[in-house]
């Protein structure tokens, strides 16, 4: 009987411990939703039981520590797998407004890779962010970043989400990121920045023109601060004075481009879900197809300037695509039309001699002739 009782107590004890660990995980999930610990009220509201047994708490802490040790070994692989499954990546240093118990506020900084760690010093946040980014190295060219709409609808003391509340884009995000990626391969970060990104002073002027009337001072302060942080960081990368992780220049460009007040045209929480959806975006779309004609702003002149900037992203790509299509058609024409070419004919095509001239082929000419034959098997080459 005594053995049975001990076994029953042990079973109950383990069950309670398991329940607590599960509840702790649920509480952590709640806290991560808005970057602050879940209150007792929140836990009750979400039907999460509360257990105050200290012995069970200690046991749960020990088991949790062991789980974290195991998790740390696989974290890099799991993060990489997660990012490959989803293009939604958020990576840089941003700020938020923190209320003080004695009254007033202060600005704290955090890496969006790990927003749970807050710093009073911006440099310390950058150092953590760069280290985490280099460890995981999972930059995505197609990542979606916060817009002004995101900041409008996120309380200043919370962390702006990566893609939630992103707002209806005036230019297709998929198309824009595709064109930017192609342009970065051909032009310097500085050239693209000067073409596509407004300065901090220009950004503030545009924001004052288009910000909603209910935009709180603390939200406005955070948004301007975040823009300034990204702009200054990009400048340091352009100057070559700061270490950066792979893709950071590209990411900062995209962040600054997407923070432009004319990137999205929704200003409040009343924007329909249909407008916020990606709407079947296709990255290969041309500029006119990518524009959402339902976008409306206070200043048509500013919006026109915005569109002129974005259109430049598509110019190089359009010329390249036209050239690729022309070459493709030429190649198809060659395949459908077979031509008989003698060794001398090939030399004329290669520019080694002119037609009708007396020409004796050397070893290099014959090698070039054989190479031409391999590259153009659609033609006939008489022996």
PDB file of C-alpha atoms in Angstrom, residues 38-187:
ATOM      1  CA  UNK A  38       1.785  38.145 -19.534  1.00  0.00           C
ATOM      2  CA  UNK A  39      -0.072  39.395 -16.465  1.00  0.00           C
ATOM      3  CA  UNK A  40      -2.113  37.145 -14.160  1.00  0.00           C
ATOM      4  CA  UNK A  41      -5.249  38.695 -15.657  1.00  0.00           C
ATOM      5  CA  UNK A  42      -4.067  37.834 -19.177  1.00  0.00           C
ATOM      6  CA  UNK A  43      -3.326  34.259 -18.180  1.00  0.00           C
ATOM      7  CA  UNK A  44      -6.747  33.855 -16.578  1.00  0.00           C
ATOM      8  CA  UNK A  45      -8.378  35.416 -19.620  1.00  0.00           C
ATOM      9  CA  UNK A  46      -6.583  32.904 -21.841  1.00  0.00           C
ATOM     10  CA  UNK A  47      -7.640  30.071 -19.476  1.00  0.00           C
ATOM     11  CA  UNK A  48      -4.064  29.364 -18.384  1.00  0.00           C
ATOM     12  CA  UNK A  49      -3.927  27.759 -14.941  1.00  0.00           C
ATOM     13  CA  UNK A  50      -1.588  29.257 -12.333  1.00  0.00           C
ATOM     14  CA  UNK A  51       0.434  27.001 -10.016  1.00  0.00           C
ATOM     15  CA  UNK A  52       2.283  28.573  -7.077  1.00  0.00           C
ATOM     16  CA  UNK A  53       4.094  25.438  -5.869  1.00  0.00           C
ATOM     17  CA  UNK A  54       7.751  26.553  -5.422  1.00  0.00           C
ATOM     18  CA  UNK A  55       9.116  22.995  -5.615  1.00  0.00           C
ATOM     19  CA  UNK A  56       7.397  22.477  -8.942  1.00  0.00           C
ATOM     20  CA  UNK A  57       8.653  25.836 -10.191  1.00  0.00           C
ATOM     21  CA  UNK A  58      12.246  24.903  -9.329  1.00  0.00           C
ATOM     22  CA  UNK A  59      11.888  21.563 -11.067  1.00  0.00           C
ATOM     23  CA  UNK A  60      10.384  23.270 -14.120  1.00  0.00           C
ATOM     24  CA  UNK A  61      13.267  25.760 -14.185  1.00  0.00           C
ATOM     25  CA  UNK A  62      15.801  22.933 -14.123  1.00  0.00           C
ATOM     26  CA  UNK A  63      14.035  21.055 -16.916  1.00  0.00           C
ATOM     27  CA  UNK A  64      13.696  24.269 -18.862  1.00  0.00           C
ATOM     28  CA  UNK A  65      17.420  24.950 -18.538  1.00  0.00           C
ATOM     29  CA  UNK A  66      18.206  21.493 -19.909  1.00  0.00           C
ATOM     30  CA  UNK A  67      15.820  22.094 -22.793  1.00  0.00           C
ATOM     31  CA  UNK A  68      17.498  25.419 -23.577  1.00  0.00           C
ATOM     32  CA  UNK A  69      20.918  23.740 -23.634  1.00  0.00           C
ATOM     33  CA  UNK A  70      19.629  21.237 -26.168  1.00  0.00           C
ATOM     34  CA  UNK A  71      17.893  23.986 -28.125  1.00  0.00           C
ATOM     35  CA  UNK A  72      21.073  26.066 -28.370  1.00  0.00           C
ATOM     36  CA  UNK A  73      22.788  23.252 -30.255  1.00  0.00           C
ATOM     37  CA  UNK A  74      20.070  23.094 -32.910  1.00  0.00           C
ATOM     38  CA  UNK A  75      18.966  26.734 -32.903  1.00  0.00           C
ATOM     39  CA  UNK A  76      21.094  27.772 -35.862  1.00  0.00           C
ATOM     40  CA  UNK A  77      19.822  24.925 -38.041  1.00  0.00           C
ATOM     41  CA  UNK A  78      16.196  25.436 -37.022  1.00  0.00           C
ATOM     42  CA  UNK A  79      16.369  29.191 -37.650  1.00  0.00           C
ATOM     43  CA  UNK A  80      17.901  28.638 -41.078  1.00  0.00           C
ATOM     44  CA  UNK A  81      15.197  26.087 -41.916  1.00  0.00           C
ATOM     45  CA  UNK A  82      12.488  28.469 -40.709  1.00  0.00           C
ATOM     46  CA  UNK A  83      13.759  31.365 -42.806  1.00  0.00           C
ATOM     47  CA  UNK A  84      14.004  29.150 -45.896  1.00  0.00           C
ATOM     48  CA  UNK A  85      10.374  28.213 -45.436  1.00  0.00           C
ATOM     49  CA  UNK A  86       9.277  31.827 -45.117  1.00  0.00           C
ATOM     50  CA  UNK A  87      10.760  34.959 -46.742  1.00  0.00           C
ATOM     51  CA  UNK A  88       9.608  37.105 -43.818  1.00  0.00           C
ATOM     52  CA  UNK A  89      12.828  38.209 -42.156  1.00  0.00           C
ATOM     53  CA  UNK A  90      13.374  41.221 -39.967  1.00  0.00           C
ATOM     54  CA  UNK A  91      16.874  42.316 -39.145  1.00  0.00           C
ATOM     55  CA  UNK A  92      18.275  45.641 -37.945  1.00  0.00           C
ATOM     56  CA  UNK A  93      18.272  47.857 -34.868  1.00  0.00           C
ATOM     57  CA  UNK A  94      15.135  49.825 -34.069  1.00  0.00           C
ATOM     58  CA  UNK A  95      13.883  51.807 -31.094  1.00  0.00           C
ATOM     59  CA  UNK A  96      10.830  52.038 -28.886  1.00  0.00           C
ATOM     60  CA  UNK A  97       9.574  54.399 -26.205  1.00  0.00           C
ATOM     61  CA  UNK A  98       9.742  53.025 -22.668  1.00  0.00           C
ATOM     62  CA  UNK A  99       7.690  54.525 -19.841  1.00  0.00           C
ATOM     63  CA  UNK A 100       9.470  55.200 -16.533  1.00  0.00           C
ATOM     64  CA  UNK A 101       7.923  54.456 -13.134  1.00  0.00           C
ATOM     65  CA  UNK A 102       8.741  57.950 -11.877  1.00  0.00           C
ATOM     66  CA  UNK A 103       7.129  59.495 -14.922  1.00  0.00           C
ATOM     67  CA  UNK A 104       8.437  60.458 -18.334  1.00  0.00           C
ATOM     68  CA  UNK A 105       9.861  58.225 -21.047  1.00  0.00           C
ATOM     69  CA  UNK A 106      13.161  57.083 -22.484  1.00  0.00           C
ATOM     70  CA  UNK A 107      14.239  55.575 -25.791  1.00  0.00           C
ATOM     71  CA  UNK A 108      15.613  52.035 -25.752  1.00  0.00           C
ATOM     72  CA  UNK A 109      17.163  50.115 -28.643  1.00  0.00           C
ATOM     73  CA  UNK A 110      16.839  46.492 -29.679  1.00  0.00           C
ATOM     74  CA  UNK A 111      17.783  44.095 -32.453  1.00  0.00           C
ATOM     75  CA  UNK A 112      14.700  42.943 -34.315  1.00  0.00           C
ATOM     76  CA  UNK A 113      16.334  39.525 -34.405  1.00  0.00           C
ATOM     77  CA  UNK A 114      16.003  39.407 -30.611  1.00  0.00           C
ATOM     78  CA  UNK A 115      13.696  42.206 -29.391  1.00  0.00           C
ATOM     79  CA  UNK A 116      13.636  40.802 -25.857  1.00  0.00           C
ATOM     80  CA  UNK A 117      17.057  42.345 -25.153  1.00  0.00           C
ATOM     81  CA  UNK A 118      16.883  46.122 -24.744  1.00  0.00           C
ATOM     82  CA  UNK A 119      19.797  48.544 -24.638  1.00  0.00           C
ATOM     83  CA  UNK A 120      20.155  52.160 -23.601  1.00  0.00           C
ATOM     84  CA  UNK A 121      23.094  52.428 -25.987  1.00  0.00           C
ATOM     85  CA  UNK A 122      22.458  52.112 -29.727  1.00  0.00           C
ATOM     86  CA  UNK A 123      25.940  50.727 -30.394  1.00  0.00           C
ATOM     87  CA  UNK A 124      25.427  47.794 -28.000  1.00  0.00           C
ATOM     88  CA  UNK A 125      22.221  46.893 -29.831  1.00  0.00           C
ATOM     89  CA  UNK A 126      24.053  47.019 -33.181  1.00  0.00           C
ATOM     90  CA  UNK A 127      26.798  44.790 -31.815  1.00  0.00           C
ATOM     91  CA  UNK A 128      24.280  42.132 -30.738  1.00  0.00           C
ATOM     92  CA  UNK A 129      22.379  42.413 -34.017  1.00  0.00           C
ATOM     93  CA  UNK A 130      25.508  41.976 -36.141  1.00  0.00           C
ATOM     94  CA  UNK A 131      26.639  38.970 -34.111  1.00  0.00           C
ATOM     95  CA  UNK A 132      23.250  37.261 -34.404  1.00  0.00           C
ATOM     96  CA  UNK A 133      23.039  38.013 -38.106  1.00  0.00           C
ATOM     97  CA  UNK A 134      26.503  36.578 -38.801  1.00  0.00           C
ATOM     98  CA  UNK A 135      25.649  33.439 -36.829  1.00  0.00           C
ATOM     99  CA  UNK A 136      22.533  32.672 -38.842  1.00  0.00           C
ATOM    100  CA  UNK A 137      23.342  34.316 -42.189  1.00  0.00           C
ATOM    101  CA  UNK A 138      19.805  33.976 -43.516  1.00  0.00           C
ATOM    102  CA  UNK A 139      19.253  37.262 -45.335  1.00  0.00           C
ATOM    103  CA  UNK A 140      16.410  37.127 -47.838  1.00  0.00           C
ATOM    104  CA  UNK A 141      16.126  39.516 -50.777  1.00  0.00           C
ATOM    105  CA  UNK A 142      12.340  39.125 -50.688  1.00  0.00           C
ATOM    106  CA  UNK A 143      11.880  39.923 -46.979  1.00  0.00           C
ATOM    107  CA  UNK A 144       9.017  42.247 -46.036  1.00  0.00           C
ATOM    108  CA  UNK A 145       9.806  45.079 -43.637  1.00  0.00           C
ATOM    109  CA  UNK A 146       7.747  47.472 -41.489  1.00  0.00           C
ATOM    110  CA  UNK A 147       6.191  50.479 -43.197  1.00  0.00           C
ATOM    111  CA  UNK A 148       4.849  53.758 -41.830  1.00  0.00           C
ATOM    112  CA  UNK A 149       1.498  51.958 -41.607  1.00  0.00           C
ATOM    113  CA  UNK A 150       3.140  49.475 -39.232  1.00  0.00           C
ATOM    114  CA  UNK A 151       4.253  52.298 -36.964  1.00  0.00           C
ATOM    115  CA  UNK A 152       0.884  54.075 -37.139  1.00  0.00           C
ATOM    116  CA  UNK A 153      -0.831  50.985 -35.774  1.00  0.00           C
ATOM    117  CA  UNK A 154       1.720  49.798 -33.206  1.00  0.00           C
ATOM    118  CA  UNK A 155       1.857  51.375 -29.758  1.00  0.00           C
ATOM    119  CA  UNK A 156       5.187  53.111 -29.221  1.00  0.00           C
ATOM    120  CA  UNK A 157       6.108  50.882 -26.261  1.00  0.00           C
ATOM    121  CA  UNK A 158       5.734  47.728 -28.393  1.00  0.00           C
ATOM    122  CA  UNK A 159       7.983  46.226 -31.052  1.00  0.00           C
ATOM    123  CA  UNK A 160       6.701  46.766 -34.634  1.00  0.00           C
ATOM    124  CA  UNK A 161       5.893  43.403 -36.221  1.00  0.00           C
ATOM    125  CA  UNK A 162       7.795  42.160 -39.261  1.00  0.00           C
ATOM    126  CA  UNK A 163       4.928  41.919 -41.725  1.00  0.00           C
ATOM    127  CA  UNK A 164       1.678  42.196 -39.774  1.00  0.00           C
ATOM    128  CA  UNK A 165      -0.076  45.534 -40.265  1.00  0.00           C
ATOM    129  CA  UNK A 166       2.165  46.300 -43.238  1.00  0.00           C
ATOM    130  CA  UNK A 167      -0.564  48.244 -45.029  1.00  0.00           C
ATOM    131  CA  UNK A 168      -1.646  48.236 -48.699  1.00  0.00           C
ATOM    132  CA  UNK A 169       1.448  48.920 -50.848  1.00  0.00           C
ATOM    133  CA  UNK A 170       1.266  51.429 -53.679  1.00  0.00           C
ATOM    134  CA  UNK A 171       3.908  49.431 -55.564  1.00  0.00           C
ATOM    135  CA  UNK A 172       3.914  45.634 -55.400  1.00  0.00           C
ATOM    136  CA  UNK A 173       6.435  44.579 -52.760  1.00  0.00           C
ATOM    137  CA  UNK A 174       7.461  41.406 -54.604  1.00  0.00           C
ATOM    138  CA  UNK A 175       8.102  43.330 -57.793  1.00  0.00           C
ATOM    139  CA  UNK A 176       9.999  46.091 -55.992  1.00  0.00           C
ATOM    140  CA  UNK A 177      12.294  43.716 -54.101  1.00  0.00           C
ATOM    141  CA  UNK A 178      12.977  41.775 -57.318  1.00  0.00           C
ATOM    142  CA  UNK A 179      13.980  44.930 -59.215  1.00  0.00           C
ATOM    143  CA  UNK A 180      16.084  46.241 -56.337  1.00  0.00           C
ATOM    144  CA  UNK A 181      18.000  42.957 -56.112  1.00  0.00           C
ATOM    145  CA  UNK A 182      18.809  43.142 -59.828  1.00  0.00           C
ATOM    146  CA  UNK A 183      19.892  46.769 -59.593  1.00  0.00           C
ATOM    147  CA  UNK A 184      22.198  46.166 -56.620  1.00  0.00           C
ATOM    148  CA  UNK A 185      24.176  43.710 -58.733  1.00  0.00           C
ATOM    149  CA  UNK A 186      24.954  46.479 -61.240  1.00  0.00           C
ATOM    150  CA  UNK A 187      25.155  49.687 -59.201  1.00  0.00           C
TER     151      UNK A 187
END
